[in-house]
Amino acid sequence: MEKELVFGHQNPDTDAIGTAIAYSYLQNKLGYDTEAVALGEPNDETAFALKKFGFEEAPRVIKTAANEVNKVMLVDHNEPQQSVSDIDKVTVTHVVDHHRIMNFNTSTPLFYLAEPVGCTSTIMYGLYKHFKVEIPENIAGIMLSAIISDTLLLKSPTTTERDKKAVQELAEIANVDYQKYGLEELKAGTNIASKSEEELIDLDAKSFDLNGKNVRVAQINVVDLPEALERKETFLKTMKDSAKSEGYDLFMLLITNVLDSDSTALVIGSDEALTSFEKAFGEVKDSEISLPGVVSRKKQVVPPLTEAFK
Ligand code: MN
Ligand code: MN
């Protein structure tokens, strides 16, 4: 069988990398020839999870796909601008995702499974059950890590009963106490002191086309908001430089305290884009706005922004 690559979105998070690994393993069991790859290096949290569950190497990083395969499988994304740079040159045969579907078109039929749950690994867990494939301990561990990451240890409003059930069963297979491990995992991704503002605004950033406006939404996890905000001026300057060079109409940096699930956002952009932003979230003062309880980009940020940019 012709080899296919399996990958998640650019600036990969633990779901993008972990679910790609899990899906590739499942598909190989089902007779496909696949390799899990990534569109970037693992972040600190993902690296912690990979190490914890005995993955010695992270998935190989690719810049383009068409130079090595004709067919690919996508997990944890579908929007082309979040995918591999030459996505238009390959055939997408499978998608497993939990995001909005936008600008996604194919010329041939495909397997597409999208469900509104907290994490792609929760859907993957269901697929393993469906195909009656046993989940190995290390794969269970990385899927568990993905769900903990996406749901902030089951506290994000994106969390469903199915995520909770998957976490319990995967933790059992992976042989960990998920509360204890989950906190360790989330904390592993909060070390911002060692990173530059350039790195931090790109670590977990996604672009969205909102009614023709190019909107960038980045998120960083911290355990100490005031400490992060000490770097506000440098963050703002870096965001402005990035917006200028990349052509963003709006750049929002969501700084989330993973311990209490609150966020503060830094926002820059054109007057027109900022007006739309304020329609969604209220007044921005000195490029800053407090967003208590907001932790989910896909559920609490992108939908109100989409509405406001109409
Ligand atoms: Mn993701
Ligand atoms: Mn996800």
PDB file of C-alpha atoms and ligand atoms in Angstrom:
ATOM      1  CA  MET A   1       0.000   0.000   0.000  1.00  0.00           C
ATOM      2  CA  GLU A   2       1.148   3.501  -0.855  1.00  0.00           C
ATOM      3  CA  LYS A   3       2.628   5.316   2.111  1.00  0.00           C
ATOM      4  CA  GLU A   4       0.731   8.224   3.678  1.00  0.00           C
ATOM      5  CA  LEU A   5       1.774  10.839   6.218  1.00  0.00           C
ATOM      6  CA  VAL A   6      -0.355  11.654   9.283  1.00  0.00           C
ATOM      7  CA  PHE A   7      -0.003  15.032  10.951  1.00  0.00           C
ATOM      8  CA  GLY A   8      -1.649  17.731  13.042  1.00  0.00           C
ATOM      9  CA  HIS A   9      -1.520  21.506  12.603  1.00  0.00           C
ATOM     10  CA  GLN A  10       1.398  23.943  12.445  1.00  0.00           C
ATOM     11  CA  ASN A  11       2.856  25.034  15.792  1.00  0.00           C
ATOM     12  CA  PRO A  12       1.841  21.613  17.084  1.00  0.00           C
ATOM     13  CA  ASP A  13       0.409  21.077  20.545  1.00  0.00           C
ATOM     14  CA  THR A  14       0.120  17.802  22.441  1.00  0.00           C
ATOM     15  CA  ASP A  15      -3.108  16.895  20.609  1.00  0.00           C
ATOM     16  CA  ALA A  16      -1.605  17.573  17.165  1.00  0.00           C
ATOM     17  CA  ILE A  17       1.418  15.386  17.886  1.00  0.00           C
ATOM     18  CA  GLY A  18      -0.112  12.816  20.252  1.00  0.00           C
ATOM     19  CA  THR A  19      -3.171  12.112  18.124  1.00  0.00           C
ATOM     20  CA  ALA A  20      -1.049  11.851  14.959  1.00  0.00           C
ATOM     21  CA  ILE A  21       0.993   9.146  16.695  1.00  0.00           C
ATOM     22  CA  ALA A  22      -2.175   7.376  17.859  1.00  0.00           C
ATOM     23  CA  TYR A  23      -3.888   7.600  14.465  1.00  0.00           C
ATOM     24  CA  SER A  24      -0.844   6.362  12.568  1.00  0.00           C
ATOM     25  CA  TYR A  25      -0.595   3.352  14.906  1.00  0.00           C
ATOM     26  CA  LEU A  26      -4.305   2.592  14.455  1.00  0.00           C
ATOM     27  CA  GLN A  27      -4.210   2.951  10.669  1.00  0.00           C
ATOM     28  CA  ASN A  28      -1.148   0.709  10.423  1.00  0.00           C
ATOM     29  CA  LYS A  29      -3.055  -1.914  12.419  1.00  0.00           C
ATOM     30  CA  LEU A  30      -5.873  -1.545   9.895  1.00  0.00           C
ATOM     31  CA  GLY A  31      -3.537  -2.210   6.987  1.00  0.00           C
ATOM     32  CA  TYR A  32      -2.433   1.248   5.878  1.00  0.00           C
ATOM     33  CA  ASP A  33       1.216   2.227   5.568  1.00  0.00           C
ATOM     34  CA  THR A  34       1.511   5.495   7.490  1.00  0.00           C
ATOM     35  CA  GLU A  35       4.037   7.570   9.377  1.00  0.00           C
ATOM     36  CA  ALA A  36       3.172  10.154  12.018  1.00  0.00           C
ATOM     37  CA  VAL A  37       5.036  13.378  11.371  1.00  0.00           C
ATOM     38  CA  ALA A  38       4.749  16.924  12.722  1.00  0.00           C
ATOM     39  CA  LEU A  39       4.723  20.446  11.306  1.00  0.00           C
ATOM     40  CA  GLY A  40       7.062  21.675  14.040  1.00  0.00           C
ATOM     41  CA  GLU A  41       9.098  20.664  17.067  1.00  0.00           C
ATOM     42  CA  PRO A  42       7.192  19.602  20.190  1.00  0.00           C
ATOM     43  CA  ASN A  43       6.615  22.314  22.803  1.00  0.00           C
ATOM     44  CA  ASP A  44       7.839  21.802  26.379  1.00  0.00           C
ATOM     45  CA  GLU A  45       4.568  20.238  27.501  1.00  0.00           C
ATOM     46  CA  THR A  46       4.487  17.778  24.582  1.00  0.00           C
ATOM     47  CA  ALA A  47       8.160  16.918  25.069  1.00  0.00           C
ATOM     48  CA  PHE A  48       7.426  16.185  28.737  1.00  0.00           C
ATOM     49  CA  ALA A  49       4.539  13.886  27.780  1.00  0.00           C
ATOM     50  CA  LEU A  50       6.529  12.055  25.077  1.00  0.00           C
ATOM     51  CA  LYS A  51       9.356  11.428  27.526  1.00  0.00           C
ATOM     52  CA  LYS A  52       7.017  10.340  30.297  1.00  0.00           C
ATOM     53  CA  PHE A  53       5.513   7.637  28.101  1.00  0.00           C
ATOM     54  CA  GLY A  54       8.770   6.411  26.654  1.00  0.00           C
ATOM     55  CA  PHE A  55       8.767   7.931  23.173  1.00  0.00           C
ATOM     56  CA  GLU A  56      12.471   8.429  22.576  1.00  0.00           C
ATOM     57  CA  GLU A  57      12.013  10.565  19.519  1.00  0.00           C
ATOM     58  CA  ALA A  58       9.354  13.070  18.592  1.00  0.00           C
ATOM     59  CA  PRO A  59       7.741  12.616  15.166  1.00  0.00           C
ATOM     60  CA  ARG A  60       9.939  13.802  12.304  1.00  0.00           C
ATOM     61  CA  VAL A  61       9.328  17.427  11.343  1.00  0.00           C
ATOM     62  CA  ILE A  62       8.312  18.070   7.737  1.00  0.00           C
ATOM     63  CA  LYS A  63       8.054  21.378   5.868  1.00  0.00           C
ATOM     64  CA  THR A  64       6.316  19.993   2.774  1.00  0.00           C
ATOM     65  CA  ALA A  65       4.521  16.721   2.039  1.00  0.00           C
ATOM     66  CA  ALA A  66       4.255  16.413  -1.755  1.00  0.00           C
ATOM     67  CA  ASN A  67       7.983  15.759  -2.100  1.00  0.00           C
ATOM     68  CA  GLU A  68       7.544  12.403  -0.331  1.00  0.00           C
ATOM     69  CA  VAL A  69       3.891  11.263  -0.590  1.00  0.00           C
ATOM     70  CA  ASN A  70       0.741  11.758  -2.647  1.00  0.00           C
ATOM     71  CA  LYS A  71      -1.686  11.206   0.218  1.00  0.00           C
ATOM     72  CA  VAL A  72      -2.012  12.541   3.743  1.00  0.00           C
ATOM     73  CA  MET A  73      -4.246  12.192   6.800  1.00  0.00           C
ATOM     74  CA  LEU A  74      -5.013  15.209   8.966  1.00  0.00           C
ATOM     75  CA  VAL A  75      -5.730  15.254  12.684  1.00  0.00           C
ATOM     76  CA  ASP A  76      -6.670  18.160  14.962  1.00  0.00           C
ATOM     77  CA  HIS A  77      -7.180  20.631  12.099  1.00  0.00           C
ATOM     78  CA  ASN A  78      -8.713  21.076   8.668  1.00  0.00           C
ATOM     79  CA  GLU A  79      -8.170  24.731   7.726  1.00  0.00           C
ATOM     80  CA  PRO A  80      -5.557  24.813   4.927  1.00  0.00           C
ATOM     81  CA  GLN A  81      -3.661  27.805   6.315  1.00  0.00           C
ATOM     82  CA  GLN A  82      -3.010  25.801   9.506  1.00  0.00           C
ATOM     83  CA  SER A  83      -1.788  22.770   7.574  1.00  0.00           C
ATOM     84  CA  VAL A  84       1.341  21.789   5.675  1.00  0.00           C
ATOM     85  CA  SER A  85       2.447  24.531   3.270  1.00  0.00           C
ATOM     86  CA  ASP A  86       1.806  22.445   0.128  1.00  0.00           C
ATOM     87  CA  ILE A  87      -1.499  20.896   1.231  1.00  0.00           C
ATOM     88  CA  ASP A  88      -2.964  21.815  -2.190  1.00  0.00           C
ATOM     89  CA  LYS A  89      -0.493  19.433  -3.858  1.00  0.00           C
ATOM     90  CA  VAL A  90      -1.513  16.271  -1.961  1.00  0.00           C
ATOM     91  CA  THR A  91      -4.741  14.309  -1.542  1.00  0.00           C
ATOM     92  CA  VAL A  92      -6.306  14.340   1.918  1.00  0.00           C
ATOM     93  CA  THR A  93      -7.712  10.832   2.504  1.00  0.00           C
ATOM     94  CA  HIS A  94      -8.693  11.132   6.173  1.00  0.00           C
ATOM     95  CA  VAL A  95      -9.520  13.885   8.654  1.00  0.00           C
ATOM     96  CA  VAL A  96     -10.218  13.414  12.342  1.00  0.00           C
ATOM     97  CA  ASP A  97     -10.849  16.745  14.026  1.00  0.00           C
ATOM     98  CA  HIS A  98     -12.759  18.729  16.631  1.00  0.00           C
ATOM     99  CA  HIS A  99     -12.603  22.240  15.165  1.00  0.00           C
ATOM    100  CA  ARG A 100     -14.879  24.313  12.962  1.00  0.00           C
ATOM    101  CA  ILE A 101     -14.676  23.338   9.307  1.00  0.00           C
ATOM    102  CA  MET A 102     -13.490  26.219   7.150  1.00  0.00           C
ATOM    103  CA  ASN A 103     -12.175  26.595   3.592  1.00  0.00           C
ATOM    104  CA  PHE A 104     -11.835  22.816   3.375  1.00  0.00           C
ATOM    105  CA  ASN A 105     -12.527  21.312  -0.045  1.00  0.00           C
ATOM    106  CA  THR A 106     -11.479  18.096  -1.731  1.00  0.00           C
ATOM    107  CA  SER A 107     -11.806  16.766  -5.249  1.00  0.00           C
ATOM    108  CA  THR A 108     -12.251  13.151  -4.129  1.00  0.00           C
ATOM    109  CA  PRO A 109     -14.320  11.413  -1.425  1.00  0.00           C
ATOM    110  CA  LEU A 110     -12.596  10.973   1.934  1.00  0.00           C
ATOM    111  CA  PHE A 111     -13.028   9.698   5.478  1.00  0.00           C
ATOM    112  CA  TYR A 112     -13.986  12.729   7.604  1.00  0.00           C
ATOM    113  CA  LEU A 113     -14.828  12.434  11.279  1.00  0.00           C
ATOM    114  CA  ALA A 114     -15.506  15.623  13.215  1.00  0.00           C
ATOM    115  CA  GLU A 115     -17.056  15.644  16.663  1.00  0.00           C
ATOM    116  CA  PRO A 116     -17.572  18.517  19.101  1.00  0.00           C
ATOM    117  CA  VAL A 117     -15.545  17.064  21.964  1.00  0.00           C
ATOM    118  CA  GLY A 118     -12.658  18.497  23.962  1.00  0.00           C
ATOM    119  CA  CYS A 119      -9.833  16.768  22.150  1.00  0.00           C
ATOM    120  CA  THR A 120      -9.107  14.817  18.973  1.00  0.00           C
ATOM    121  CA  SER A 121      -7.716  12.015  21.125  1.00  0.00           C
ATOM    122  CA  THR A 122     -11.187  11.538  22.602  1.00  0.00           C
ATOM    123  CA  ILE A 123     -12.488  10.862  19.083  1.00  0.00           C
ATOM    124  CA  MET A 124      -9.461   8.623  18.489  1.00  0.00           C
ATOM    125  CA  TYR A 125     -10.279   6.672  21.629  1.00  0.00           C
ATOM    126  CA  GLY A 126     -13.710   5.991  20.120  1.00  0.00           C
ATOM    127  CA  LEU A 127     -12.122   4.865  16.839  1.00  0.00           C
ATOM    128  CA  TYR A 128      -9.912   2.350  18.635  1.00  0.00           C
ATOM    129  CA  LYS A 129     -13.042   0.965  20.296  1.00  0.00           C
ATOM    130  CA  HIS A 130     -14.930   0.944  17.003  1.00  0.00           C
ATOM    131  CA  PHE A 131     -12.214  -1.042  15.225  1.00  0.00           C
ATOM    132  CA  LYS A 132     -11.552  -3.182  18.318  1.00  0.00           C
ATOM    133  CA  VAL A 133      -7.850  -2.345  18.337  1.00  0.00           C
ATOM    134  CA  GLU A 134      -6.118  -2.610  21.683  1.00  0.00           C
ATOM    135  CA  ILE A 135      -4.458   0.623  22.831  1.00  0.00           C
ATOM    136  CA  PRO A 136      -0.824   0.081  23.889  1.00  0.00           C
ATOM    137  CA  GLU A 137       0.273   1.656  27.189  1.00  0.00           C
ATOM    138  CA  ASN A 138       2.464   4.346  25.605  1.00  0.00           C
ATOM    139  CA  ILE A 139      -0.197   5.332  23.051  1.00  0.00           C
ATOM    140  CA  ALA A 140      -2.775   5.523  25.853  1.00  0.00           C
ATOM    141  CA  GLY A 141      -0.365   7.778  27.735  1.00  0.00           C
ATOM    142  CA  ILE A 142       0.123  10.208  24.874  1.00  0.00           C
ATOM    143  CA  MET A 143      -3.628  10.279  24.112  1.00  0.00           C
ATOM    144  CA  LEU A 144      -4.321  10.951  27.779  1.00  0.00           C
ATOM    145  CA  SER A 145      -1.755  13.772  27.675  1.00  0.00           C
ATOM    146  CA  ALA A 146      -3.501  15.273  24.640  1.00  0.00           C
ATOM    147  CA  ILE A 147      -6.879  15.350  26.384  1.00  0.00           C
ATOM    148  CA  ILE A 148      -5.370  16.837  29.551  1.00  0.00           C
ATOM    149  CA  SER A 149      -3.696  19.499  27.424  1.00  0.00           C
ATOM    150  CA  ASP A 150      -6.723  20.462  25.320  1.00  0.00           C
ATOM    151  CA  THR A 151      -9.178  20.457  28.237  1.00  0.00           C
ATOM    152  CA  LEU A 152      -6.800  21.930  30.834  1.00  0.00           C
ATOM    153  CA  LEU A 153      -7.279  18.830  32.951  1.00  0.00           C
ATOM    154  CA  LEU A 154     -11.021  18.614  32.200  1.00  0.00           C
ATOM    155  CA  LYS A 155     -11.682  22.213  33.323  1.00  0.00           C
ATOM    156  CA  SER A 156     -12.125  23.932  29.965  1.00  0.00           C
ATOM    157  CA  PRO A 157     -15.740  24.561  28.857  1.00  0.00           C
ATOM    158  CA  THR A 158     -14.956  22.413  25.814  1.00  0.00           C
ATOM    159  CA  THR A 159     -14.839  19.354  28.093  1.00  0.00           C
ATOM    160  CA  THR A 160     -17.549  16.738  27.508  1.00  0.00           C
ATOM    161  CA  GLU A 161     -18.575  13.602  29.378  1.00  0.00           C
ATOM    162  CA  ARG A 162     -16.807  11.608  26.685  1.00  0.00           C
ATOM    163  CA  ASP A 163     -13.524  13.382  27.408  1.00  0.00           C
ATOM    164  CA  LYS A 164     -13.891  12.525  31.092  1.00  0.00           C
ATOM    165  CA  LYS A 165     -14.606   8.891  30.361  1.00  0.00           C
ATOM    166  CA  ALA A 166     -11.700   8.649  27.912  1.00  0.00           C
ATOM    167  CA  VAL A 167      -9.338  10.201  30.474  1.00  0.00           C
ATOM    168  CA  GLN A 168     -10.351   7.693  33.126  1.00  0.00           C
ATOM    169  CA  GLU A 169      -9.947   4.686  30.873  1.00  0.00           C
ATOM    170  CA  LEU A 170      -6.735   5.887  29.217  1.00  0.00           C
ATOM    171  CA  ALA A 171      -5.189   6.689  32.612  1.00  0.00           C
ATOM    172  CA  GLU A 172      -5.919   3.132  33.650  1.00  0.00           C
ATOM    173  CA  ILE A 173      -4.225   1.680  30.568  1.00  0.00           C
ATOM    174  CA  ALA A 174      -1.301   4.115  30.889  1.00  0.00           C
ATOM    175  CA  ASN A 175      -1.062   3.315  34.573  1.00  0.00           C
ATOM    176  CA  VAL A 176      -0.994   6.887  35.925  1.00  0.00           C
ATOM    177  CA  ASP A 177      -2.962   8.966  38.408  1.00  0.00           C
ATOM    178  CA  TYR A 178      -4.320  11.497  35.896  1.00  0.00           C
ATOM    179  CA  GLN A 179      -4.905  14.312  38.421  1.00  0.00           C
ATOM    180  CA  LYS A 180      -1.323  14.185  39.635  1.00  0.00           C
ATOM    181  CA  TYR A 181       0.205  13.551  36.216  1.00  0.00           C
ATOM    182  CA  GLY A 182      -2.058  16.127  34.571  1.00  0.00           C
ATOM    183  CA  LEU A 183      -0.869  18.935  36.817  1.00  0.00           C
ATOM    184  CA  GLU A 184       2.759  17.964  36.176  1.00  0.00           C
ATOM    185  CA  GLU A 185       2.119  17.923  32.451  1.00  0.00           C
ATOM    186  CA  LEU A 186       0.394  21.334  32.360  1.00  0.00           C
ATOM    187  CA  LYS A 187       3.096  22.891  34.529  1.00  0.00           C
ATOM    188  CA  ALA A 188       5.767  21.539  32.175  1.00  0.00           C
ATOM    189  CA  GLY A 189       4.331  23.842  29.513  1.00  0.00           C
ATOM    190  CA  THR A 190       4.381  27.023  31.572  1.00  0.00           C
ATOM    191  CA  ASN A 191       8.054  27.871  31.721  1.00  0.00           C
ATOM    192  CA  ILE A 192       8.003  31.162  29.847  1.00  0.00           C
ATOM    193  CA  ALA A 193      11.058  32.690  31.563  1.00  0.00           C
ATOM    194  CA  SER A 194      13.450  30.775  29.312  1.00  0.00           C
ATOM    195  CA  LYS A 195      11.776  31.925  26.083  1.00  0.00           C
ATOM    196  CA  SER A 196      11.887  35.100  24.052  1.00  0.00           C
ATOM    197  CA  GLU A 197       8.739  37.061  23.202  1.00  0.00           C
ATOM    198  CA  GLU A 198       9.218  36.032  19.547  1.00  0.00           C
ATOM    199  CA  GLU A 199       9.120  32.367  20.534  1.00  0.00           C
ATOM    200  CA  LEU A 200       6.207  32.799  22.923  1.00  0.00           C
ATOM    201  CA  ILE A 201       3.879  34.526  20.469  1.00  0.00           C
ATOM    202  CA  ASP A 202       4.477  31.744  17.941  1.00  0.00           C
ATOM    203  CA  LEU A 203       4.408  28.703  20.239  1.00  0.00           C
ATOM    204  CA  ASP A 204       0.677  28.044  20.033  1.00  0.00           C
ATOM    205  CA  ALA A 205      -0.588  30.468  17.423  1.00  0.00           C
ATOM    206  CA  LYS A 206      -3.210  30.073  14.739  1.00  0.00           C
ATOM    207  CA  SER A 207      -4.424  32.285  11.916  1.00  0.00           C
ATOM    208  CA  PHE A 208      -8.075  32.705  11.074  1.00  0.00           C
ATOM    209  CA  ASP A 209      -9.748  34.261   8.080  1.00  0.00           C
ATOM    210  CA  LEU A 210     -12.596  36.237   9.616  1.00  0.00           C
ATOM    211  CA  ASN A 211     -14.657  37.817   6.874  1.00  0.00           C
ATOM    212  CA  GLY A 212     -11.539  38.664   4.898  1.00  0.00           C
ATOM    213  CA  LYS A 213      -9.553  39.856   7.908  1.00  0.00           C
ATOM    214  CA  ASN A 214      -6.383  37.982   8.841  1.00  0.00           C
ATOM    215  CA  VAL A 215      -6.635  37.362  12.569  1.00  0.00           C
ATOM    216  CA  ARG A 216      -3.868  35.766  14.600  1.00  0.00           C
ATOM    217  CA  VAL A 217      -4.704  34.261  17.994  1.00  0.00           C
ATOM    218  CA  ALA A 218      -1.803  33.014  20.112  1.00  0.00           C
ATOM    219  CA  GLN A 219      -2.071  31.434  23.537  1.00  0.00           C
ATOM    220  CA  ILE A 220       0.464  30.808  26.261  1.00  0.00           C
ATOM    221  CA  ASN A 221      -0.067  28.894  29.493  1.00  0.00           C
ATOM    222  CA  VAL A 222       1.351  30.247  32.724  1.00  0.00           C
ATOM    223  CA  VAL A 223       1.026  29.709  36.462  1.00  0.00           C
ATOM    224  CA  ASP A 224       1.701  33.378  37.295  1.00  0.00           C
ATOM    225  CA  LEU A 225      -0.135  36.038  35.223  1.00  0.00           C
ATOM    226  CA  PRO A 226       1.536  39.121  36.792  1.00  0.00           C
ATOM    227  CA  GLU A 227       4.954  37.641  36.014  1.00  0.00           C
ATOM    228  CA  ALA A 228       3.975  37.249  32.352  1.00  0.00           C
ATOM    229  CA  LEU A 229       2.521  40.786  32.212  1.00  0.00           C
ATOM    230  CA  GLU A 230       5.825  42.257  33.374  1.00  0.00           C
ATOM    231  CA  ARG A 231       6.862  41.614  29.768  1.00  0.00           C
ATOM    232  CA  LYS A 232       3.805  43.354  28.310  1.00  0.00           C
ATOM    233  CA  GLU A 233       5.594  46.141  26.433  1.00  0.00           C
ATOM    234  CA  THR A 234       7.981  43.728  24.725  1.00  0.00           C
ATOM    235  CA  PHE A 235       5.113  41.395  23.882  1.00  0.00           C
ATOM    236  CA  LEU A 236       3.199  44.272  22.277  1.00  0.00           C
ATOM    237  CA  LYS A 237       6.179  45.397  20.244  1.00  0.00           C
ATOM    238  CA  THR A 238       6.840  41.838  19.048  1.00  0.00           C
ATOM    239  CA  MET A 239       3.165  41.379  18.138  1.00  0.00           C
ATOM    240  CA  LYS A 240       3.155  44.656  16.184  1.00  0.00           C
ATOM    241  CA  ASP A 241       6.300  43.651  14.285  1.00  0.00           C
ATOM    242  CA  SER A 242       4.781  40.268  13.487  1.00  0.00           C
ATOM    243  CA  ALA A 243       1.476  41.810  12.381  1.00  0.00           C
ATOM    244  CA  LYS A 244       3.357  44.147  10.084  1.00  0.00           C
ATOM    245  CA  SER A 245       5.546  41.494   8.474  1.00  0.00           C
ATOM    246  CA  GLU A 246       2.836  38.813   8.223  1.00  0.00           C
ATOM    247  CA  GLY A 247      -0.082  41.095   7.374  1.00  0.00           C
ATOM    248  CA  TYR A 248      -2.288  40.404  10.395  1.00  0.00           C
ATOM    249  CA  ASP A 249      -5.220  42.792  10.864  1.00  0.00           C
ATOM    250  CA  LEU A 250      -5.461  41.746  14.495  1.00  0.00           C
ATOM    251  CA  PHE A 251      -3.087  39.943  16.840  1.00  0.00           C
ATOM    252  CA  MET A 252      -4.421  38.635  20.142  1.00  0.00           C
ATOM    253  CA  LEU A 253      -2.214  36.976  22.734  1.00  0.00           C
ATOM    254  CA  LEU A 254      -4.230  35.034  25.267  1.00  0.00           C
ATOM    255  CA  ILE A 255      -2.251  34.474  28.456  1.00  0.00           C
ATOM    256  CA  THR A 256      -3.947  31.724  30.427  1.00  0.00           C
ATOM    257  CA  ASN A 257      -3.401  30.773  34.033  1.00  0.00           C
ATOM    258  CA  VAL A 258      -3.761  26.995  33.911  1.00  0.00           C
ATOM    259  CA  LEU A 259      -4.257  26.720  37.662  1.00  0.00           C
ATOM    260  CA  ASP A 260      -7.351  28.944  37.941  1.00  0.00           C
ATOM    261  CA  SER A 261      -8.512  28.938  34.292  1.00  0.00           C
ATOM    262  CA  ASP A 262      -8.500  32.720  33.850  1.00  0.00           C
ATOM    263  CA  SER A 263      -6.909  34.708  31.059  1.00  0.00           C
ATOM    264  CA  THR A 264      -5.669  38.171  30.235  1.00  0.00           C
ATOM    265  CA  ALA A 265      -5.320  39.086  26.589  1.00  0.00           C
ATOM    266  CA  LEU A 266      -2.977  41.520  24.891  1.00  0.00           C
ATOM    267  CA  VAL A 267      -4.429  42.857  21.655  1.00  0.00           C
ATOM    268  CA  ILE A 268      -3.086  44.992  18.811  1.00  0.00           C
ATOM    269  CA  GLY A 269      -4.437  45.698  15.348  1.00  0.00           C
ATOM    270  CA  SER A 270      -5.969  48.182  12.954  1.00  0.00           C
ATOM    271  CA  ASP A 271      -8.616  50.567  14.333  1.00  0.00           C
ATOM    272  CA  GLU A 272     -11.275  48.753  12.354  1.00  0.00           C
ATOM    273  CA  ALA A 273     -10.232  45.318  13.632  1.00  0.00           C
ATOM    274  CA  LEU A 274      -9.968  46.579  17.209  1.00  0.00           C
ATOM    275  CA  THR A 275     -13.496  47.980  16.984  1.00  0.00           C
ATOM    276  CA  SER A 276     -14.727  44.535  15.955  1.00  0.00           C
ATOM    277  CA  PHE A 277     -12.723  42.938  18.754  1.00  0.00           C
ATOM    278  CA  GLU A 278     -14.327  45.256  21.329  1.00  0.00           C
ATOM    279  CA  LYS A 279     -17.772  44.350  20.007  1.00  0.00           C
ATOM    280  CA  ALA A 280     -16.987  40.767  20.997  1.00  0.00           C
ATOM    281  CA  PHE A 281     -15.159  41.236  24.290  1.00  0.00           C
ATOM    282  CA  GLY A 282     -15.576  44.801  25.555  1.00  0.00           C
ATOM    283  CA  GLU A 283     -13.167  47.651  26.011  1.00  0.00           C
ATOM    284  CA  VAL A 284      -9.452  47.124  25.518  1.00  0.00           C
ATOM    285  CA  LYS A 285      -7.405  49.428  27.776  1.00  0.00           C
ATOM    286  CA  ASP A 286      -3.737  49.971  27.008  1.00  0.00           C
ATOM    287  CA  SER A 287      -3.875  47.004  24.634  1.00  0.00           C
ATOM    288  CA  GLU A 288      -4.961  44.758  27.499  1.00  0.00           C
ATOM    289  CA  ILE A 289      -8.213  43.104  28.542  1.00  0.00           C
ATOM    290  CA  SER A 290      -9.040  40.766  31.386  1.00  0.00           C
ATOM    291  CA  LEU A 291     -11.027  37.695  30.313  1.00  0.00           C
ATOM    292  CA  PRO A 292     -12.061  35.758  33.420  1.00  0.00           C
ATOM    293  CA  GLY A 293     -12.969  32.151  32.675  1.00  0.00           C
ATOM    294  CA  VAL A 294     -11.838  32.320  29.055  1.00  0.00           C
ATOM    295  CA  VAL A 295      -9.465  29.467  28.282  1.00  0.00           C
ATOM    296  CA  SER A 296     -10.598  28.025  24.964  1.00  0.00           C
ATOM    297  CA  ARG A 297      -9.626  29.673  21.701  1.00  0.00           C
ATOM    298  CA  LYS A 298     -11.944  27.493  19.631  1.00  0.00           C
ATOM    299  CA  LYS A 299     -15.003  27.805  21.843  1.00  0.00           C
ATOM    300  CA  GLN A 300     -14.677  31.136  23.645  1.00  0.00           C
ATOM    301  CA  VAL A 301     -12.567  33.293  21.335  1.00  0.00           C
ATOM    302  CA  VAL A 302     -13.033  32.380  17.677  1.00  0.00           C
ATOM    303  CA  PRO A 303     -16.881  32.160  17.670  1.00  0.00           C
ATOM    304  CA  PRO A 304     -17.487  35.625  19.226  1.00  0.00           C
ATOM    305  CA  LEU A 305     -14.776  37.129  17.003  1.00  0.00           C
ATOM    306  CA  THR A 306     -16.326  35.506  13.919  1.00  0.00           C
ATOM    307  CA  GLU A 307     -19.677  37.034  14.879  1.00  0.00           C
ATOM    308  CA  ALA A 308     -18.147  40.467  15.548  1.00  0.00           C
ATOM    309  CA  PHE A 309     -16.226  40.524  12.266  1.00  0.00           C
ATOM    310  CA  LYS A 310     -19.349  39.817  10.182  1.00  0.00           C
TER     311      LYS A 310
HETATM  312 MN    MN B   1      -4.366  21.455  18.621  1.00  0.00          MN
HETATM  313 MN    MN B   2      -7.149  19.630  19.730  1.00  0.00          MN
END
